[in-house]
Short mmCIF file of C-alpha atoms and ligand atoms in Angstrom, two decimals:
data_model
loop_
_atom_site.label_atom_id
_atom_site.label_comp_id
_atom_site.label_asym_id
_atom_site.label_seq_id
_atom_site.Cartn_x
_atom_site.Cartn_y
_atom_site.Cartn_z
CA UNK Q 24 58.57 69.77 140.94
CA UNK Q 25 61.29 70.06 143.84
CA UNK Q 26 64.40 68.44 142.95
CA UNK Q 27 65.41 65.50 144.96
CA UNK Q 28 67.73 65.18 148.09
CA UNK Q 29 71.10 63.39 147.46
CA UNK Q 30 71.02 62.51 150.99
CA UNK Q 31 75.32 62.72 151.17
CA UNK Q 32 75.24 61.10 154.94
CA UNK Q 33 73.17 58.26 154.02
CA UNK Q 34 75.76 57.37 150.65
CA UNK Q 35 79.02 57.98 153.07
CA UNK Q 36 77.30 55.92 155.67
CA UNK Q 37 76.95 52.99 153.18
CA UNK Q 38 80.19 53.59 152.04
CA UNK Q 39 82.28 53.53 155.73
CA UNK Q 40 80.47 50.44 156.58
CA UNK Q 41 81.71 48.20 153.21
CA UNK Q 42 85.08 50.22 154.27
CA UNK Q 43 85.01 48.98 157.84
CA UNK Q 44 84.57 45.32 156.45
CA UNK Q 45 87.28 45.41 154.43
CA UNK Q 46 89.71 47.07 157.05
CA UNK Q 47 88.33 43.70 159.64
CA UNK Q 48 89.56 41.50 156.76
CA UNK Q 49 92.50 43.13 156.33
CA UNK Q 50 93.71 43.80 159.85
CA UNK Q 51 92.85 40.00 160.28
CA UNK Q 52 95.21 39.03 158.24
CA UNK Q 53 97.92 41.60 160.01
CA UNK Q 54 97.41 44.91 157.58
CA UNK Q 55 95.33 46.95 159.44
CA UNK Q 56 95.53 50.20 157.20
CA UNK Q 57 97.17 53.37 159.18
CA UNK Q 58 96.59 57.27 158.79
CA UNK Q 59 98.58 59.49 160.11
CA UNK Q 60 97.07 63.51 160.21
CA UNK Q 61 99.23 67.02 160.33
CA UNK Q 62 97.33 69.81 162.31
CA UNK Q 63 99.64 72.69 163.01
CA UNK Q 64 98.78 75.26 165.22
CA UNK Q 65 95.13 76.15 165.97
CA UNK Q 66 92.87 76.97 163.48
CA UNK Q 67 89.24 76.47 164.43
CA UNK Q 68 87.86 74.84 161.21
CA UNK Q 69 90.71 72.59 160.83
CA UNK Q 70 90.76 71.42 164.47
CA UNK Q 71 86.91 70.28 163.81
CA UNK Q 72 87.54 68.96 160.45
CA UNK Q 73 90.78 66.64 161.98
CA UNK Q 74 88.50 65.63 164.66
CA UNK Q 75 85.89 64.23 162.09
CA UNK Q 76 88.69 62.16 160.00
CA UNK Q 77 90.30 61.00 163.39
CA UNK Q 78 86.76 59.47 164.69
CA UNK Q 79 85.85 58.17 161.34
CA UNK Q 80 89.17 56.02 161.41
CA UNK Q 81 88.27 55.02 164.57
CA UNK Q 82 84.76 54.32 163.33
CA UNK Q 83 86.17 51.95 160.09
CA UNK Q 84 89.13 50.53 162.56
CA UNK Q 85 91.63 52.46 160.72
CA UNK Q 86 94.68 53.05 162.97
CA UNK Q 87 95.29 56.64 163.14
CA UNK Q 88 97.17 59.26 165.21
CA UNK Q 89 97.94 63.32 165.00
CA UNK Q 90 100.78 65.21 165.15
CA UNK Q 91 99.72 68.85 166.52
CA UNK Q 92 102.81 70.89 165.90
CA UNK Q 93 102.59 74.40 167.00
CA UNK Q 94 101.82 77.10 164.88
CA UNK Q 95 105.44 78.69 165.03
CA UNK Q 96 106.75 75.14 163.28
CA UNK Q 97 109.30 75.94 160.81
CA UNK Q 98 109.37 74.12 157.17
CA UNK Q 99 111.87 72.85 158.07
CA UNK Q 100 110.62 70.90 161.17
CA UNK Q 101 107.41 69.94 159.03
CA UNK Q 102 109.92 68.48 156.38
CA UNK Q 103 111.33 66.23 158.83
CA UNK Q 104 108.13 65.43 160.35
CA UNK Q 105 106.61 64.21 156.86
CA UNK Q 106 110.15 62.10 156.29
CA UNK Q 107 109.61 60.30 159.24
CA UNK Q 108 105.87 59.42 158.82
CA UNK Q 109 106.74 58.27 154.76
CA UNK Q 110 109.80 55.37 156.47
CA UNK Q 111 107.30 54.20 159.15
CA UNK Q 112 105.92 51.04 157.50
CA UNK Q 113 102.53 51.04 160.12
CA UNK Q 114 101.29 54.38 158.86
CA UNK Q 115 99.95 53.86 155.38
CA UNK Q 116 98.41 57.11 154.94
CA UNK Q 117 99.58 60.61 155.89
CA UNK Q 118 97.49 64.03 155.35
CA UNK Q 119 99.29 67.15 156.07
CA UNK Q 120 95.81 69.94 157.21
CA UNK Q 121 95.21 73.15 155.08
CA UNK Q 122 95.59 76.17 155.43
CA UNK Q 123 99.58 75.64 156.94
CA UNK Q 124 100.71 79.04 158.77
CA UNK Q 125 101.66 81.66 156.24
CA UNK Q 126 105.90 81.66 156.98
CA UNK Q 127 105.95 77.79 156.25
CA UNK Q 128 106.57 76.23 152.44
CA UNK Q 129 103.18 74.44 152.02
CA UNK Q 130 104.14 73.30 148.15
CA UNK Q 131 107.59 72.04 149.76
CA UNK Q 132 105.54 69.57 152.02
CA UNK Q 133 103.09 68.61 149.93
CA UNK Q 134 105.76 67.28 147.76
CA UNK Q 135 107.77 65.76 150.56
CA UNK Q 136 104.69 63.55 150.90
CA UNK Q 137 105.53 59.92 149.40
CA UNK Q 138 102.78 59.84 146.31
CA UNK Q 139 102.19 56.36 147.76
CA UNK Q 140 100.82 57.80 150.87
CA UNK Q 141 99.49 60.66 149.38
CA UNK Q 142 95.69 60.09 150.61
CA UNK Q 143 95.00 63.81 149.63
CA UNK Q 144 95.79 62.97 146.22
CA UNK Q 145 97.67 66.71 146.16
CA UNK Q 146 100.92 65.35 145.04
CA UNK Q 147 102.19 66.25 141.49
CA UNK Q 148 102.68 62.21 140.62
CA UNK Q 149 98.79 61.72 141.95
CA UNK Q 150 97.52 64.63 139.68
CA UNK Q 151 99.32 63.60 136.89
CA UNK Q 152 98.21 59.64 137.85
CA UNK Q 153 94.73 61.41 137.65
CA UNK Q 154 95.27 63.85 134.17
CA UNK Q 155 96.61 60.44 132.29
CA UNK Q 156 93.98 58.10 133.78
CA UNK Q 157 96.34 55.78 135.44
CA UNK Q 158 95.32 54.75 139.25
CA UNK Q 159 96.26 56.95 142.42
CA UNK Q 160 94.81 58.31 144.92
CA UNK Q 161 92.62 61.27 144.18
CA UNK Q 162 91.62 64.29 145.86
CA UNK Q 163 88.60 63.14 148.45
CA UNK Q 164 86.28 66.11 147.21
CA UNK Q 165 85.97 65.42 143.76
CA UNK Q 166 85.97 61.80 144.45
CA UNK Q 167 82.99 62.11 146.62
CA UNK Q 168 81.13 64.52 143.85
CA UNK Q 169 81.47 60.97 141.62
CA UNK Q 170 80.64 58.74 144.74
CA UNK Q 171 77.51 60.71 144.98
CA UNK Q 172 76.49 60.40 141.20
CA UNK Q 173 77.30 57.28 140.23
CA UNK Q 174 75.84 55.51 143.68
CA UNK Q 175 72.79 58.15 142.39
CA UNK Q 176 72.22 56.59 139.22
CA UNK Q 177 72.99 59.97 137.46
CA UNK Q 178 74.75 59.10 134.32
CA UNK Q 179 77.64 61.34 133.30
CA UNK Q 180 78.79 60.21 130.06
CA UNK Q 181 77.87 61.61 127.18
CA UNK Q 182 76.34 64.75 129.37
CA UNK Q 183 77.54 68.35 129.88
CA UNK Q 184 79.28 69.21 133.21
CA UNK Q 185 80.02 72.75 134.11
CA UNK Q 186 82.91 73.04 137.16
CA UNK Q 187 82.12 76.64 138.71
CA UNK Q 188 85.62 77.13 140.14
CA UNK Q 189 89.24 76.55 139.36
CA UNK Q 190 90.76 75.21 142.76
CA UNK Q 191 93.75 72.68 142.69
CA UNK Q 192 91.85 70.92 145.91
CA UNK Q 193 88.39 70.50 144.17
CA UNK Q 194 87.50 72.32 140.75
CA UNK Q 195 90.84 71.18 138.96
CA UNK Q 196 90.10 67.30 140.11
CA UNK Q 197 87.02 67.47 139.87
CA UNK Q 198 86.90 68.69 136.22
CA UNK Q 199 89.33 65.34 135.51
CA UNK Q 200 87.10 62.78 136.71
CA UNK Q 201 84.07 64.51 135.26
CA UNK Q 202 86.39 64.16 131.94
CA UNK Q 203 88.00 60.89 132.14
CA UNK Q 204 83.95 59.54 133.07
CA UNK Q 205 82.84 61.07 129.81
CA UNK Q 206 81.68 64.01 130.39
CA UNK Q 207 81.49 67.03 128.01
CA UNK Q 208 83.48 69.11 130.70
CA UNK Q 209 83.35 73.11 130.87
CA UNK Q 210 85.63 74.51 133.79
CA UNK Q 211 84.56 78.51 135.21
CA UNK Q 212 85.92 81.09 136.95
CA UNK Q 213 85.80 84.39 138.35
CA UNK Q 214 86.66 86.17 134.54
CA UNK Q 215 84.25 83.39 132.89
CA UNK Q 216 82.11 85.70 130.57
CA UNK Q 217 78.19 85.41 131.26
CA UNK Q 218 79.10 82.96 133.86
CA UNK Q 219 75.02 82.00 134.50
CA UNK Q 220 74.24 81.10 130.91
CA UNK Q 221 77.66 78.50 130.67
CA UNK Q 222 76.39 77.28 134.27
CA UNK Q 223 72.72 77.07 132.28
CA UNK Q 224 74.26 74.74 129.26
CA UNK Q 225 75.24 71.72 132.51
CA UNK Q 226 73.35 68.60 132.99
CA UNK Q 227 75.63 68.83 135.98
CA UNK Q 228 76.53 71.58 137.87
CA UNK Q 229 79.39 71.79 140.23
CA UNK Q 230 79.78 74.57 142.31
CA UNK Q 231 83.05 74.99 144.06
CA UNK Q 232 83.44 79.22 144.35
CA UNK Q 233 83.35 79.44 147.70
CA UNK Q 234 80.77 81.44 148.06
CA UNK Q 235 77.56 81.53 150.09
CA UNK Q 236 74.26 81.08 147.50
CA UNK Q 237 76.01 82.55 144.70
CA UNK Q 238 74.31 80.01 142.17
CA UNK Q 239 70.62 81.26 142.10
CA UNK Q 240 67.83 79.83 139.87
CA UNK Q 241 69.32 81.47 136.65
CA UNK Q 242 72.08 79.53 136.30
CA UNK Q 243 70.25 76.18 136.39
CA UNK Q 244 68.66 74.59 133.61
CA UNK Q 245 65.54 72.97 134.83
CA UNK Q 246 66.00 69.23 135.92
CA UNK Q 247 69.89 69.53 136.29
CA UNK Q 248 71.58 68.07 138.82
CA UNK Q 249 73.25 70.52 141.17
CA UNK Q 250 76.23 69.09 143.19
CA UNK Q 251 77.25 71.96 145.86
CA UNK Q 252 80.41 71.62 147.57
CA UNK Q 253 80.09 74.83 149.27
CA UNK Q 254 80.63 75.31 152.97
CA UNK Q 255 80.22 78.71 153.57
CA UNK Q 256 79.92 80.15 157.21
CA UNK Q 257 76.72 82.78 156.91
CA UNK Q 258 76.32 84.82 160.61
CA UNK Q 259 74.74 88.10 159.39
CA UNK Q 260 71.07 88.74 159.52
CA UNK Q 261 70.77 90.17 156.17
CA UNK Q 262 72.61 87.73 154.25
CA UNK Q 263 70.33 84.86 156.26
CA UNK Q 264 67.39 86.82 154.94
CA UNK Q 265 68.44 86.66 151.24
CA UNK Q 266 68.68 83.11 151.35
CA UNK Q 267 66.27 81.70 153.32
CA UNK Q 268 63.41 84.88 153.77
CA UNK Q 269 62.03 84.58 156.96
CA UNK Q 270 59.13 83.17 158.28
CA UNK Q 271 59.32 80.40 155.52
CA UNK Q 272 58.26 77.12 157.00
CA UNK Q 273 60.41 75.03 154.93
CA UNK Q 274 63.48 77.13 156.76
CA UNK Q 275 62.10 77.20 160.10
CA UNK Q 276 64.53 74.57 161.32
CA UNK Q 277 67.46 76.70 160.07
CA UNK Q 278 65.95 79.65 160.93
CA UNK Q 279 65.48 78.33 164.44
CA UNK Q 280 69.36 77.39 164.55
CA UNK Q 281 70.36 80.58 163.48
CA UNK Q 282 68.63 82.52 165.86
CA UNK Q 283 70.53 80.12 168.48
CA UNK Q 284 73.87 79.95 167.42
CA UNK Q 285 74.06 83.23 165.20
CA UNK Q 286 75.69 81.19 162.07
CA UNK Q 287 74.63 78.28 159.94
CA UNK Q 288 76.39 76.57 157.12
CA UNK Q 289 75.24 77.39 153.38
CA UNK Q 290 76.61 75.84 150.48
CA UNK Q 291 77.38 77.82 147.04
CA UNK Q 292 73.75 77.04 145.82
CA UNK Q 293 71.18 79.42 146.71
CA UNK Q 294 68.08 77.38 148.50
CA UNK Q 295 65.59 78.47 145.66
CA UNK Q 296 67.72 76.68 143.47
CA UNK Q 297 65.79 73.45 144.66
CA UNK Q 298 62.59 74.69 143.03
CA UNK Q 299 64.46 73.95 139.44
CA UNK Q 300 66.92 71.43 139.96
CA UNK Q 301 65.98 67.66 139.10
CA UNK Q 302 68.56 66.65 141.95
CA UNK Q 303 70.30 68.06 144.39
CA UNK Q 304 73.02 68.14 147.40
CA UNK Q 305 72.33 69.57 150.66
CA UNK Q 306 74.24 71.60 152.68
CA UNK Q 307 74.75 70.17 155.21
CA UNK Q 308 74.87 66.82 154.61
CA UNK Q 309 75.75 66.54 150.91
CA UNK Q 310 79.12 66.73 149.56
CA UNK Q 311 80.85 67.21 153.05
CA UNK Q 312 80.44 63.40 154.75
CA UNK Q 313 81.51 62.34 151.39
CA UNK Q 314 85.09 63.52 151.95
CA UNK Q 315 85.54 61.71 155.23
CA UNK Q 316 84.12 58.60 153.83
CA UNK Q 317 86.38 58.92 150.80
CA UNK Q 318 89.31 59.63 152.78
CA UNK Q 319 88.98 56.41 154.43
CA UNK Q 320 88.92 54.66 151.04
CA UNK Q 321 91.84 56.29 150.08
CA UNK Q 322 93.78 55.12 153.38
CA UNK Q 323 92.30 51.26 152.63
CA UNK Q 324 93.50 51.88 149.12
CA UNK Q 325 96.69 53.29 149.80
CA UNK Q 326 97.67 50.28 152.55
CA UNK Q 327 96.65 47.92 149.81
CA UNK Q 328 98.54 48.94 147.38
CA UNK Q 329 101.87 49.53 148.64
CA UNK Q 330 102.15 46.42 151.08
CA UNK Q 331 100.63 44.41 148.84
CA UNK Q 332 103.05 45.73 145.94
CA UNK Q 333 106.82 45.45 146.63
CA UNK Q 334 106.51 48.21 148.94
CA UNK Q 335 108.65 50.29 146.25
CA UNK Q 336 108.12 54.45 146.25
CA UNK Q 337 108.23 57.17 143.81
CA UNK Q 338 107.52 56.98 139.81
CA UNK Q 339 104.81 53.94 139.15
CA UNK Q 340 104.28 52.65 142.32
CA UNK Q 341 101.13 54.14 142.98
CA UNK Q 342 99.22 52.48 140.14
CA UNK Q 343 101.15 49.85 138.73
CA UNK Q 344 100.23 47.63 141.63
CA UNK Q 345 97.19 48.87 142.66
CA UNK Q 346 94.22 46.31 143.74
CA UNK Q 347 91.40 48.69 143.08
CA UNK Q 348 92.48 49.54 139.33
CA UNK Q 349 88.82 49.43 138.28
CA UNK Q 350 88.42 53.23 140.10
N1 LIG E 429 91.56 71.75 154.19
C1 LIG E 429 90.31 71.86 153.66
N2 LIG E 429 90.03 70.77 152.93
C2 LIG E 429 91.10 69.95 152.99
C3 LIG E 429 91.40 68.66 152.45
O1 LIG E 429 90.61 68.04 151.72
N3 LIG E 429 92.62 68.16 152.76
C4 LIG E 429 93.51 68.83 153.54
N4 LIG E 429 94.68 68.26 153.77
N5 LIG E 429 93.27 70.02 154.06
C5 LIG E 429 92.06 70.57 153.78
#
């Protein structure tokens, strides 16, 4: 039996609307929740991906503005940049765009971040919030992997989750809240030994290598669930050919797209993998909206929790006075 569609749009639709409810409530009562994004210089995939998270605010009636410093922006500059935005009371969350140019520090301003703005969850105090199961804010990725199974009805304690890749941004994160939900929790990587029979032990797999189709129907035990988080850019002929055949009817709207455009977007899960999973993510349209939407959540959680807390920064603050505890 095909495995079912975790339609991803449809759960971060659900989720931005209860978002935008609670943002009219609270900018009612003068808190209206403010983001603030980083995009320096010009990279294509970034400027698309800062677009996204500036129209969702809009969307929810989060405040939000960017700062587009040029490419040649020194650490330095960035520093003072990130200071500023962590004094300004209105701007309750600030996210600072990867990749940052090569010459500039990108550890140094990640930590220059106040923790209490942190709405990438990337800062040292968030991670270790996260590795000691206190509240923070945690990284949007792996929070929208949970978003997806728990608003699924997948269970995940008890259960064996397998995290293919090691990243501080997802696999890392990811592997936490997989943990600290119950989860018997095995993390791979690029020297994990017989890599498809570990993926073949997971009730849930995540795949987070980066690249295209990699997970084929060997390393899935029949009826897992399959969360891909994947976004792979595939523009040659051959490689669209050992995904998707040709011809196929089920692929003839992707087909059709890639004959237009000469790309399309794959996730780390290889299409035939749908033939053995019990459930599935798409790409597009799984994981992906699920970081926008969770993003948002993060901003509404961060403006809750440090103006209605003393407003106080560094050690604590994050979760001692946080609203939404129960996450
Ligand atoms: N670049 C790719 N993904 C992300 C993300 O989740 N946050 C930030 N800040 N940059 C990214």
């Amino acid at each position: 039996m095909a495995a079912k569609i975790l339609d991803g749009t449809k759960i971060a639709s659900d989720i931005r609307s209860e978002i935008a409810t609670e943002v009219k409530a609270m900018a009612a009562a003068g808190m209206r929740p403010g983001l603030a994004v980083v995009l320096v210089g010009h990279n294509p995939a970034s400027e698309i991906y800062v677009r996204g998270k500036v129209k969702a605010s809009e969307e929810v009636g989060i405040y939000s503005e960017q700062h587009t410093p040029p490419e040649t922006a020194t650490t330095n500059e960035l520093l003072a940049l990130v200071e500023d935005l962590n004094r300004r009371d209105e701007i309750d969350g600030i996210l600072v765009q990867l990749p940052l140019p090569s010459h500039v520090d990108a550890k140094r301003i990640l930590m220059a971040v106040d923790p209490a703005k942190d709405v990438d969850g990337f800062h040292p105090v968030n991670v270790g919030f996260l590795s000691t199961q206190r509240p923070g804010l945690v990284p949007c990725t792996p929070a929208g992997v949970i978003e997806i199974l728990s608003r699924s009805n997948i269970p995940i304690a008890g259960r064996e989750a397998v995290v293919v890749g090691r990243s501080d941004i997802v696999g890392k994160p990811a592997a936490m809240l997989l943990l600290n939900a119950n989860a018997t929790v095995t993390v791979c990587h690029s020297k994990t030994h017989d890599l498809p029979a570990v993926c073949r032990r997971a009730d849930i797999l995540v795949a987070a290598i980066g690249r295209a189709g990699m997970i084929t129907r060997d390393f899935v035990k029949p009826g897992a669930t399959v969360i891909d988080v994947g976004m792979n850019k595939v523009s040659d002929a051959a490689e669209f050919q050992r995904l998707f055949g040709s011809g196929l009817e089920k692929h003839a709207q992707r087909e059709a797209t890639f004959r237009k455009k000469g790309s399309t977007l794959v996730g780390d899960v290889h299409p035939e993998v749908a033939e053995v999973a019990g459930a599935l993510t798409p790409v597009p349209g799984g994981v992906g909206p699920l970081t926008i939407a969770m993003l948002m959540y993060n901003t509404v959680k961060a403006a809750k929790m440090r103006r209605q807390g003393s407003g106080a920064r560094g050690e604590g603050s994050v979760g001692a006075r946080s609203v939404l505890a129960e996450r």
